[in-house]
Amino acid sequence: MLRPDHPDVGTSLSILALLYKTQGQYAEAEPLFKRALGIQEQALGPDHPHVATSLNNLALLYYAQGQYAEAEPLYKRALVINEQALGPDHPSVAMSLNNIALIYYTQGRY
């Protein structure tokens, strides 16, 4: 049996939260995304690529709700983690850059 702070628990919570997000059940998704992020940070450290994925997932939820001010710093933190952990040419870095660009575009910050 897994401990409640095991990284796989965080992954499972993220999957459930993504399901809720896809169904438009944002209020149910947010606490799960936050809990998953906390578990990943505690278990793997704040600079692990899985933490960047959790940050990205939570930011996607905020973006879907038009909460750009909440999403942007999460996307930026994910970008920094991905660049440092995976290198500047990794596809995860490109995804992070794209997500930040989408916020800017949506807000007319060309």
N, CA, C and O atoms as a Tinker XYZ file with bonds, in Angstrom:
   440  protein
     1  N      0.840000   -1.183000    0.000000    73     2
     2  CA     0.000000    0.000000    0.000000    64     1     3
     3  C      0.884000    1.245000    0.000000    63     2     4     5
     4  O      1.884000    1.315000    0.715000    81     3
     5  N      0.498000    2.223000   -0.814000    73     3     6
     6  CA     1.263000    3.457000   -0.911000    64     5     7
     7  C      0.972000    4.390000    0.249000    63     6     8     9
     8  O     -0.156000    4.471000    0.736000    81     7
     9  N      2.006000    5.091000    0.682000    73     7    10
    10  CA     1.820000    6.139000    1.683000    64     9    11
    11  C      1.077000    7.311000    1.026000    63    10    12    13
    12  O      1.181000    7.492000   -0.187000    81    11
    13  N      0.336000    8.100000    1.794000    73    11    14
    14  CA    -0.404000    9.223000    1.211000    64    13    15
    15  C      0.489000   10.294000    0.587000    63    14    16    17
    16  O      0.026000   11.109000   -0.211000    81    15
    17  N      1.784000   10.287000    0.961000    73    15    18
    18  CA     2.694000   11.280000    0.406000    64    17    19
    19  C      3.571000   10.708000   -0.709000    63    18    20    21
    20  O      4.546000   11.344000   -1.110000    81    19
    21  N      3.245000    9.541000   -1.205000    73    19    22
    22  CA     4.006000    8.920000   -2.289000    64    21    23
    23  C      3.706000    9.655000   -3.596000    63    22    24    25
    24  O      2.558000   10.027000   -3.837000    81    23
    25  N      4.724000    9.873000   -4.451000    73    23    26
    26  CA     4.501000   10.592000   -5.710000    64    25    27
    27  C      3.408000    9.979000   -6.589000    63    26    28    29
    28  O      2.725000   10.702000   -7.315000    81    27
    29  N      3.236000    8.663000   -6.532000    73    27    30
    30  CA     2.192000    8.036000   -7.347000    64    29    31
    31  C      0.791000    8.451000   -6.904000    63    30    32    33
    32  O     -0.139000    8.479000   -7.710000    81    31
    33  N      0.648000    8.774000   -5.622000    73    31    34
    34  CA    -0.635000    9.283000   -5.138000    64    33    35
    35  C     -0.903000   10.645000   -5.787000    63    34    36    37
    36  O     -2.026000   10.940000   -6.196000    81    35
    37  N      0.134000   11.456000   -5.873000    73    35    38
    38  CA    -0.002000   12.747000   -6.547000    64    37    39
    39  C     -0.394000   12.584000   -8.005000    63    38    40    41
    40  O     -1.234000   13.327000   -8.513000    81    39
    41  N      0.204000   11.625000   -8.673000    73    39    42
    42  CA    -0.138000   11.360000  -10.066000    64    41    43
    43  C     -1.590000   10.926000  -10.192000    63    42    44    45
    44  O     -2.302000   11.390000  -11.082000    81    43
    45  N     -2.026000   10.049000   -9.320000    73    43    46
    46  CA    -3.424000    9.594000   -9.352000    64    45    47
    47  C     -4.392000   10.739000   -9.094000    63    46    48    49
    48  O     -5.431000   10.834000   -9.746000    81    47
    49  N     -4.058000   11.603000   -8.152000    73    47    50
    50  CA    -4.905000   12.766000   -7.878000    64    49    51
    51  C     -4.983000   13.677000   -9.099000    63    50    52    53
    52  O     -6.046000   14.206000   -9.423000    81    51
    53  N     -3.851000   13.853000   -9.770000    73    51    54
    54  CA    -3.829000   14.691000  -10.976000    64    53    55
    55  C     -4.722000   14.120000  -12.066000    63    54    56    57
    56  O     -5.431000   14.863000  -12.746000    81    55
    57  N     -4.691000   12.819000  -12.232000    73    55    58
    58  CA    -5.524000   12.180000  -13.258000    64    57    59
    59  C     -7.004000   12.390000  -12.943000    63    58    60    61
    60  O     -7.793000   12.709000  -13.833000    81    59
    61  N     -7.373000   12.214000  -11.690000    73    59    62
    62  CA    -8.761000   12.438000  -11.301000    64    61    63
    63  C     -9.145000   13.910000  -11.500000    63    62    64    65
    64  O    -10.237000   14.215000  -11.980000    81    63
    65  N     -8.243000   14.807000  -11.128000    73    63    66
    66  CA    -8.509000   16.236000  -11.292000    64    65    67
    67  C     -8.659000   16.604000  -12.767000    63    66    68    69
    68  O     -9.508000   17.423000  -13.119000    81    67
    69  N     -7.839000   16.004000  -13.628000    73    67    70
    70  CA    -7.968000   16.258000  -15.067000    64    69    71
    71  C     -9.321000   15.802000  -15.588000    63    70    72    73
    72  O     -9.910000   16.450000  -16.454000    81    71
    73  N     -9.811000   14.695000  -15.065000    73    71    74
    74  CA   -11.141000   14.227000  -15.447000    64    73    75
    75  C    -12.198000   15.260000  -15.037000    63    74    76    77
    76  O    -13.065000   15.614000  -15.835000    81    75
    77  N    -12.120000   15.735000  -13.802000    73    75    78
    78  CA   -13.062000   16.756000  -13.351000    64    77    79
    79  C    -12.964000   18.018000  -14.213000    63    78    80    81
    80  O    -13.981000   18.597000  -14.594000    81    79
    81  N    -11.724000   18.440000  -14.519000    73    79    82
    82  CA   -11.540000   19.637000  -15.342000    64    81    83
    83  C    -12.182000   19.451000  -16.711000    63    82    84    85
    84  O    -12.877000   20.341000  -17.202000    81    83
    85  N    -11.953000   18.310000  -17.318000    73    83    86
    86  CA   -12.519000   18.020000  -18.637000    64    85    87
    87  C    -14.038000   18.066000  -18.606000    63    86    88    89
    88  O    -14.670000   18.446000  -19.592000    81    87
    89  N    -14.621000   17.686000  -17.492000    73    87    90
    90  CA   -16.074000   17.699000  -17.335000    64    89    91
    91  C    -16.609000   19.069000  -16.911000    63    90    92    93
    92  O    -17.813000   19.251000  -16.733000    81    91
    93  N    -15.690000   20.029000  -16.752000    73    91    94
    94  CA   -16.110000   21.364000  -16.329000    64    93    95
    95  C    -16.377000   21.476000  -14.844000    63    94    96    97
    96  O    -16.951000   22.468000  -14.394000    81    95
    97  N    -15.975000   20.489000  -14.082000    73    95    98
    98  CA   -16.174000   20.491000  -12.626000    64    97    99
    99  C    -14.933000   21.094000  -11.955000    63    98   100   101
   100  O    -14.167000   20.409000  -11.277000    81    99
   101  N    -14.769000   22.400000  -12.173000    73    99   102
   102  CA   -13.558000   23.078000  -11.737000    64   101   103
   103  C    -13.400000   23.110000  -10.223000    63   102   104   105
   104  O    -12.286000   22.978000   -9.715000    81   103
   105  N    -14.489000   23.281000   -9.505000    73   103   106
   106  CA   -14.417000   23.339000   -8.042000    64   105   107
   107  C    -13.936000   22.017000   -7.450000    63   106   108   109
   108  O    -13.260000   22.000000   -6.421000    81   107
   109  N    -14.284000   20.920000   -8.098000    73   107   110
   110  CA   -13.824000   19.606000   -7.632000    64   109   111
   111  C    -12.369000   19.363000   -8.026000    63   110   112   113
   112  O    -11.633000   18.688000   -7.306000    81   111
   113  N    -11.958000   19.907000   -9.157000    73   111   114
   114  CA   -10.603000   19.673000   -9.667000    64   113   115
   115  C     -9.536000   20.445000   -8.887000    63   114   116   117
   116  O     -8.463000   19.907000   -8.614000    81   115
   117  N     -9.818000   21.686000   -8.531000    73   115   118
   118  CA    -8.788000   22.541000   -7.932000    64   117   119
   119  C     -8.134000   21.958000   -6.683000    63   118   120   121
   120  O     -6.905000   21.918000   -6.622000    81   119
   121  N     -8.899000   21.501000   -5.676000    73   119   122
   122  CA    -8.213000   20.972000   -4.485000    64   121   123
   123  C     -7.385000   19.721000   -4.776000    63   122   124   125
   124  O     -6.372000   19.477000   -4.122000    81   123
   125  N     -7.814000   18.941000   -5.745000    73   123   126
   126  CA    -7.033000   17.751000   -6.103000    64   125   127
   127  C     -5.719000   18.140000   -6.779000    63   126   128   129
   128  O     -4.670000   17.568000   -6.485000    81   127
   129  N     -5.785000   19.121000   -7.688000    73   127   130
   130  CA    -4.551000   19.606000   -8.325000    64   129   131
   131  C     -3.594000   20.180000   -7.287000    63   130   132   133
   132  O     -2.389000   19.934000   -7.343000    81   131
   133  N     -4.131000   20.944000   -6.343000    73   131   134
   134  CA    -3.282000   21.544000   -5.306000    64   133   135
   135  C     -2.665000   20.478000   -4.409000    63   134   136   137
   136  O     -1.490000   20.561000   -4.051000    81   135
   137  N     -3.450000   19.494000   -4.056000    73   135   138
   138  CA    -2.920000   18.404000   -3.210000    64   137   139
   139  C     -1.850000   17.623000   -3.964000    63   138   140   141
   140  O     -0.815000   17.279000   -3.393000    81   139
   141  N     -2.092000   17.342000   -5.246000    73   139   142
   142  CA    -1.106000   16.629000   -6.061000    64   141   143
   143  C      0.199000   17.421000   -6.131000    63   142   144   145
   144  O      1.281000   16.849000   -6.003000    81   143
   145  N      0.098000   18.729000   -6.334000    73   143   146
   146  CA     1.286000   19.582000   -6.383000    64   145   147
   147  C      2.047000   19.509000   -5.063000    63   146   148   149
   148  O      3.270000   19.369000   -5.063000    81   147
   149  N      1.345000   19.600000   -3.952000    73   147   150
   150  CA     1.997000   19.528000   -2.642000    64   149   151
   151  C      2.710000   18.209000   -2.423000    63   150   152   153
   152  O      3.822000   18.180000   -1.896000    81   151
   153  N      2.079000   17.125000   -2.822000    73   151   154
   154  CA     2.703000   15.803000   -2.680000    64   153   155
   155  C      3.954000   15.712000   -3.543000    63   154   156   157
   156  O      4.996000   15.240000   -3.088000    81   155
   157  N      3.850000   16.167000   -4.793000    73   155   158
   158  CA     5.013000   16.091000   -5.698000    64   157   159
   159  C      6.170000   16.935000   -5.155000    63   158   160   161
   160  O      7.320000   16.494000   -5.166000    81   159
   161  N      5.868000   18.140000   -4.682000    73   159   162
   162  CA     6.931000   19.002000   -4.138000    64   161   163
   163  C      7.588000   18.366000   -2.921000    63   162   164   165
   164  O      8.811000   18.389000   -2.788000    81   163
   165  N      6.785000   17.802000   -2.041000    73   163   166
   166  CA     7.307000   17.186000   -0.813000    64   165   167
   167  C      8.123000   15.945000   -1.131000    63   166   168   169
   168  O      9.207000   15.752000   -0.580000    81   167
   169  N      7.612000   15.112000   -2.009000    73   167   170
   170  CA     8.255000   13.821000   -2.279000    64   169   171
   171  C      9.461000   13.938000   -3.211000    63   170   172   173
   172  O     10.437000   13.203000   -3.060000    81   171
   173  N      9.395000   14.860000   -4.173000    73   171   174
   174  CA    10.425000   14.908000   -5.216000    64   173   175
   175  C     11.306000   16.149000   -5.165000    63   174   176   177
   176  O     12.349000   16.202000   -5.817000    81   175
   177  N     10.889000   17.136000   -4.398000    73   175   178
   178  CA    11.620000   18.397000   -4.346000    64   177   179
   179  C     10.983000   19.415000   -5.274000    63   178   180   181
   180  O     10.307000   19.042000   -6.233000    81   179
   181  N     11.193000   20.707000   -4.999000    73   179   182
   182  CA    10.498000   21.762000   -5.732000    64   181   183
   183  C     10.952000   21.951000   -7.181000    63   182   184   185
   184  O     10.289000   22.653000   -7.944000    81   183
   185  N     12.062000   21.341000   -7.565000    73   183   186
   186  CA    12.607000   21.562000   -8.901000    64   185   187
   187  C     12.532000   20.328000   -9.796000    63   186   188   189
   188  O     13.258000   20.240000  -10.786000    81   187
   189  N     11.681000   19.396000   -9.468000    73   187   190
   190  CA    11.549000   18.164000  -10.249000    64   189   191
   191  C     10.580000   18.388000  -11.414000    63   190   192   193
   192  O      9.600000   19.118000  -11.265000    81   191
   193  N     10.839000   17.772000  -12.569000    73   191   194
   194  CA     9.932000   17.926000  -13.717000    64   193   195
   195  C      8.485000   17.516000  -13.432000    63   194   196   197
   196  O      7.567000   18.068000  -14.037000    81   195
   197  N      8.265000   16.563000  -12.529000    73   195   198
   198  CA     6.890000   16.190000  -12.188000    64   197   199
   199  C      6.176000   17.342000  -11.471000    63   198   200   201
   200  O      4.962000   17.505000  -11.594000    81   199
   201  N      6.938000   18.129000  -10.729000    73   199   202
   202  CA     6.372000   19.319000  -10.090000    64   201   203
   203  C      5.950000   20.312000  -11.172000    63   202   204   205
   204  O      4.891000   20.931000  -11.074000    81   203
   205  N      6.784000   20.460000  -12.203000    73   203   206
   206  CA     6.429000   21.343000  -13.318000    64   205   207
   207  C      5.133000   20.881000  -13.979000    63   206   208   209
   208  O      4.300000   21.706000  -14.353000    81   207
   209  N      4.960000   19.580000  -14.124000    73   207   210
   210  CA     3.719000   19.053000  -14.703000    64   209   211
   211  C      2.529000   19.384000  -13.818000    63   210   212   213
   212  O      1.469000   19.759000  -14.320000    81   211
   213  N      2.692000   19.248000  -12.508000    73   211   214
   214  CA     1.610000   19.584000  -11.587000    64   213   215
   215  C      1.283000   21.073000  -11.632000    63   214   216   217
   216  O      0.115000   21.458000  -11.588000    81   215
   217  N      2.308000   21.902000  -11.720000    73   215   218
   218  CA     2.094000   23.344000  -11.858000    64   217   219
   219  C      1.333000   23.651000  -13.140000    63   218   220   221
   220  O      0.405000   24.460000  -13.148000    81   219
   221  N      1.737000   22.998000  -14.216000    73   219   222
   222  CA     1.087000   23.205000  -15.503000    64   221   223
   223  C     -0.381000   22.789000  -15.437000    63   222   224   225
   224  O     -1.243000   23.486000  -15.973000    81   223
   225  N     -0.672000   21.673000  -14.791000    73   223   226
   226  CA    -2.046000   21.199000  -14.687000    64   225   227
   227  C     -2.930000   22.193000  -13.927000    63   226   228   229
   228  O     -4.051000   22.482000  -14.345000    81   227
   229  N     -2.420000   22.705000  -12.820000    73   227   230
   230  CA    -3.181000   23.679000  -12.047000    64   229   231
   231  C     -3.365000   24.964000  -12.852000    63   230   232   233
   232  O     -4.441000   25.562000  -12.836000    81   231
   233  N     -2.326000   25.381000  -13.548000    73   231   234
   234  CA    -2.426000   26.579000  -14.387000    64   233   235
   235  C     -3.444000   26.394000  -15.505000    63   234   236   237
   236  O     -4.174000   27.327000  -15.840000    81   235
   237  N     -3.497000   25.203000  -16.082000    73   235   238
   238  CA    -4.496000   24.928000  -17.119000    64   237   239
   239  C     -5.908000   25.105000  -16.576000    63   238   240   241
   240  O     -6.785000   25.625000  -17.265000    81   239
   241  N     -6.118000   24.676000  -15.355000    73   239   242
   242  CA    -7.428000   24.840000  -14.729000    64   241   243
   243  C     -7.768000   26.318000  -14.596000    63   242   244   245
   244  O     -8.878000   26.734000  -14.931000    81   243
   245  N     -6.822000   27.111000  -14.111000    73   243   246
   246  CA    -7.060000   28.538000  -13.964000    64   245   247
   247  C     -7.284000   29.197000  -15.324000    63   246   248   249
   248  O     -8.159000   30.050000  -15.472000    81   247
   249  N     -6.495000   28.798000  -16.306000    73   247   250
   250  CA    -6.650000   29.343000  -17.656000    64   249   251
   251  C     -8.050000   29.048000  -18.193000    63   250   252   253
   252  O     -8.682000   29.922000  -18.787000    81   251
   253  N     -8.531000   27.841000  -17.989000    73   251   254
   254  CA    -9.852000   27.448000  -18.480000    64   253   255
   255  C    -10.959000   28.292000  -17.860000    63   254   256   257
   256  O    -12.032000   28.447000  -18.443000    81   255
   257  N    -10.695000   28.830000  -16.687000    73   255   258
   258  CA   -11.679000   29.654000  -15.991000    64   257   259
   259  C    -11.461000   31.146000  -16.214000    63   258   260   261
   260  O    -12.168000   31.977000  -15.645000    81   259
   261  N    -10.474000   31.480000  -17.049000    73   259   262
   262  CA   -10.173000   32.888000  -17.299000    64   261   263
   263  C     -9.418000   33.558000  -16.170000    63   262   264   265
   264  O     -9.371000   34.786000  -16.100000    81   263
   265  N     -8.825000   32.767000  -15.284000    73   263   266
   266  CA    -8.063000   33.309000  -14.153000    64   265   267
   267  C     -6.585000   33.403000  -14.553000    63   266   268   269
   268  O     -5.737000   32.659000  -14.061000    81   267
   269  N     -6.317000   34.329000  -15.448000    73   267   270
   270  CA    -4.984000   34.426000  -16.042000    64   269   271
   271  C     -3.923000   34.869000  -15.040000    63   270   272   273
   272  O     -2.778000   34.422000  -15.113000    81   271
   273  N     -4.294000   35.741000  -14.109000    73   271   274
   274  CA    -3.333000   36.205000  -13.105000    64   273   275
   275  C     -2.870000   35.063000  -12.206000    63   274   276   277
   276  O     -1.739000   35.072000  -11.719000    81   275
   277  N     -3.740000   34.080000  -11.985000    73   275   278
   278  CA    -3.349000   32.918000  -11.187000    64   277   279
   279  C     -2.543000   31.924000  -12.013000    63   278   280   281
   280  O     -1.627000   31.284000  -11.496000    81   279
   281  N     -2.877000   31.793000  -13.285000    73   279   282
   282  CA    -2.215000   30.816000  -14.144000    64   281   283
   283  C     -0.796000   31.227000  -14.529000    63   282   284   285
   284  O      0.109000   30.393000  -14.560000    81   283
   285  N     -0.605000   32.489000  -14.819000    73   283   286
   286  CA     0.687000   32.944000  -15.362000    64   285   287
   287  C      1.892000   32.603000  -14.490000    63   286   288   289
   288  O      2.863000   32.057000  -15.013000    81   287
   289  N      1.883000   32.898000  -13.182000    73   287   290
   290  CA     3.079000   32.571000  -12.390000    64   289   291
   291  C      3.335000   31.065000  -12.295000    63   290   292   293
   292  O      4.483000   30.637000  -12.174000    81   291
   293  N      2.278000   30.270000  -12.350000    73   291   294
   294  CA     2.467000   28.823000  -12.320000    64   293   295
   295  C      3.134000   28.345000  -13.603000    63   294   296   297
   296  O      4.051000   27.525000  -13.566000    81   295
   297  N      2.668000   28.863000  -14.736000    73   295   298
   298  CA     3.295000   28.530000  -16.015000    64   297   299
   299  C      4.762000   28.965000  -16.030000    63   298   300   301
   300  O      5.622000   28.236000  -16.524000    81   299
   301  N      5.045000   30.141000  -15.496000    73   299   302
   302  CA     6.427000   30.649000  -15.494000    64   301   303
   303  C      7.326000   29.799000  -14.595000    63   302   304   305
   304  O      8.477000   29.531000  -14.940000    81   303
   305  N      6.806000   29.380000  -13.454000    73   303   306
   306  CA     7.600000   28.509000  -12.570000    64   305   307
   307  C      7.852000   27.163000  -13.242000    63   306   308   309
   308  O      8.952000   26.617000  -13.151000    81   307
   309  N      6.837000   26.629000  -13.916000    73   307   310
   310  CA     7.016000   25.367000  -14.650000    64   309   311
   311  C      8.076000   25.521000  -15.726000    63   310   312   313
   312  O      8.880000   24.614000  -15.941000    81   311
   313  N      8.086000   26.664000  -16.403000    73   311   314
   314  CA     9.095000   26.922000  -17.437000    64   313   315
   315  C     10.495000   26.883000  -16.853000    63   314   316   317
   316  O     11.385000   26.239000  -17.408000    81   315
   317  N     10.694000   27.566000  -15.740000    73   315   318
   318  CA    12.022000   27.599000  -15.108000    64   317   319
   319  C     12.466000   26.190000  -14.715000    63   318   320   321
   320  O     13.602000   25.794000  -14.976000    81   319
   321  N     11.573000   25.450000  -14.097000    73   319   322
   322  CA    11.911000   24.076000  -13.688000    64   321   323
   323  C     12.282000   23.237000  -14.907000    63   322   324   325
   324  O     13.299000   22.544000  -14.904000    81   323
   325  N     11.454000   23.300000  -15.948000    73   323   326
   326  CA    11.717000   22.496000  -17.143000    64   325   327
   327  C     13.023000   22.877000  -17.818000    63   326   328   329
   328  O     13.778000   22.004000  -18.246000    81   327
   329  N     13.297000   24.175000  -17.915000    73   327   330
   330  CA    14.554000   24.614000  -18.540000    64   329   331
   331  C     15.760000   24.106000  -17.761000    63   330   332   333
   332  O     16.730000   23.628000  -18.349000    81   331
   333  N     15.698000   24.213000  -16.437000    73   331   334
   334  CA    16.834000   23.803000  -15.612000    64   333   335
   335  C     16.997000   22.287000  -15.594000    63   334   336   337
   336  O     18.116000   21.778000  -15.652000    81   335
   337  N     15.891000   21.574000  -15.513000    73   335   338
   338  CA    15.962000   20.117000  -15.364000    64   337   339
   339  C     16.142000   19.393000  -16.691000    63   338   340   341
   340  O     16.782000   18.343000  -16.747000    81   339
   341  N     15.576000   19.953000  -17.764000    73   339   342
   342  CA    15.523000   19.217000  -19.028000    64   341   343
   343  C     16.308000   19.868000  -20.165000    63   342   344   345
   344  O     16.553000   19.237000  -21.193000    81   343
   345  N     16.696000   21.114000  -19.983000    73   343   346
   346  CA    17.433000   21.825000  -21.024000    64   345   347
   347  C     16.505000   22.680000  -21.868000    63   346   348   349
   348  O     15.304000   22.422000  -21.940000    81   347
   349  N     17.074000   23.709000  -22.513000    73   347   350
   350  CA    16.257000   24.696000  -23.224000    64   349   351
   351  C     15.557000   24.183000  -24.473000    63   350   352   353
   352  O     14.627000   24.827000  -24.960000    81   351
   353  N     15.975000   23.051000  -24.998000    73   351   354
   354  CA    15.400000   22.546000  -26.244000    64   353   355
   355  C     14.429000   21.383000  -26.046000    63   354   356   357
   356  O     14.024000   20.744000  -27.018000    81   355
   357  N     14.060000   21.111000  -24.824000    73   355   358
   358  CA    13.160000   19.986000  -24.532000    64   357   359
   359  C     11.716000   20.349000  -24.898000    63   358   360   361
   360  O     11.319000   21.505000  -24.748000    81   359
   361  N     10.932000   19.386000  -25.372000    73   359   362
   362  CA     9.527000   19.662000  -25.708000    64   361   363
   363  C      8.700000   20.217000  -24.541000    63   362   364   365
   364  O      7.761000   20.981000  -24.767000    81   363
   365  N      9.028000   19.853000  -23.320000    73   363   366
   366  CA     8.292000   20.401000  -22.174000    64   365   367
   367  C      8.539000   21.899000  -22.014000    63   366   368   369
   368  O      7.660000   22.632000  -21.563000    81   367
   369  N      9.729000   22.346000  -22.382000    73   367   370
   370  CA    10.032000   23.774000  -22.360000    64   369   371
   371  C      9.194000   24.488000  -23.417000    63   370   372   373
   372  O      8.641000   25.558000  -23.163000    81   371
   373  N      9.105000   23.888000  -24.604000    73   371   374
   374  CA     8.284000   24.465000  -25.664000    64   373   375
   375  C      6.819000   24.560000  -25.236000    63   374   376   377
   376  O      6.152000   25.556000  -25.518000    81   375
   377  N      6.325000   23.535000  -24.561000    73   375   378
   378  CA     4.950000   23.551000  -24.076000    64   377   379
   379  C      4.746000   24.678000  -23.072000    63   378   380   381
   380  O      3.737000   25.382000  -23.121000    81   379
   381  N      5.698000   24.850000  -22.164000    73   379   382
   382  CA     5.594000   25.923000  -21.174000    64   381   383
   383  C      5.587000   27.291000  -21.851000    63   382   384   385
   384  O      4.794000   28.162000  -21.494000    81   383
   385  N      6.466000   27.474000  -22.820000    73   383   386
   386  CA     6.495000   28.741000  -23.554000    64   385   387
   387  C      5.178000   28.982000  -24.287000    63   386   388   389
   388  O      4.659000   30.098000  -24.300000    81   387
   389  N      4.652000   27.939000  -24.888000    73   387   390
   390  CA     3.385000   28.051000  -25.595000    64   389   391
   391  C      2.254000   28.437000  -24.646000    63   390   392   393
   392  O      1.418000   29.272000  -24.992000    81   391
   393  N      2.218000   27.847000  -23.468000    73   391   394
   394  CA     1.157000   28.154000  -22.516000    64   393   395
   395  C      1.222000   29.605000  -22.051000    63   394   396   397
   396  O      0.191000   30.262000  -21.907000    81   395
   397  N      2.422000   30.096000  -21.821000    73   395   398
   398  CA     2.584000   31.504000  -21.436000    64   397   399
   399  C      2.148000   32.406000  -22.592000    63   398   400   401
   400  O      1.469000   33.411000  -22.383000    81   399
   401  N      2.540000   32.043000  -23.797000    73   399   402
   402  CA     2.145000   32.829000  -24.974000    64   401   403
   403  C      0.630000   32.863000  -25.142000    63   402   404   405
   404  O      0.075000   33.889000  -25.535000    81   403
   405  N     -0.048000   31.747000  -24.846000    73   403   406
   406  CA    -1.508000   31.718000  -24.960000    64   405   407
   407  C     -2.171000   32.690000  -23.987000    63   406   408   409
   408  O     -3.162000   33.337000  -24.327000    81   407
   409  N     -1.628000   32.789000  -22.793000    73   407   410
   410  CA    -2.163000   33.759000  -21.834000    64   409   411
   411  C     -1.991000   35.165000  -22.379000    63   410   412   413
   412  O     -2.928000   35.963000  -22.369000    81   411
   413  N     -0.796000   35.461000  -22.852000    73   411   414
   414  CA    -0.541000   36.797000  -23.394000    64   413   415
   415  C     -1.467000   37.084000  -24.577000    63   414   416   417
   416  O     -2.041000   38.169000  -24.672000    81   415
   417  N     -1.607000   36.120000  -25.466000    73   415   418
   418  CA    -2.447000   36.295000  -26.644000    64   417   419
   419  C     -3.902000   36.534000  -26.235000    63   418   420   421
   420  O     -4.558000   37.438000  -26.752000    81   419
   421  N     -4.396000   35.722000  -25.307000    73   419   422
   422  CA    -5.778000   35.833000  -24.860000    64   421   423
   423  C     -6.050000   37.199000  -24.249000    63   422   424   425
   424  O     -7.156000   37.727000  -24.365000    81   423
   425  N     -5.059000   37.759000  -23.610000    73   423   426
   426  CA    -5.204000   39.057000  -22.968000    64   425   427
   427  C     -4.866000   40.218000  -23.905000    63   426   428   429
   428  O     -4.969000   41.380000  -23.512000    81   427
   429  N     -4.468000   39.914000  -25.132000    73   427   430
   430  CA    -4.083000   40.965000  -26.070000    64   429   431
   431  C     -2.729000   41.572000  -25.767000    63   430   432   433
   432  O     -2.440000   42.699000  -26.170000    81   431
   433  N     -1.899000   40.823000  -25.056000    73   431   434
   434  CA    -0.546000   41.297000  -24.689000    64   433   435
   435  C      0.442000   40.784000  -25.739000    63   434   436   437
   436  O      1.293000   39.942000  -25.452000    81   435
   437  N      0.311000   41.300000  -26.942000    73   435   438
   438  CA     1.104000   40.813000  -28.068000    64   437   439
   439  C      2.563000   41.193000  -27.943000    63   438   440
   440  O      3.365000   40.856000  -28.814000    81   439
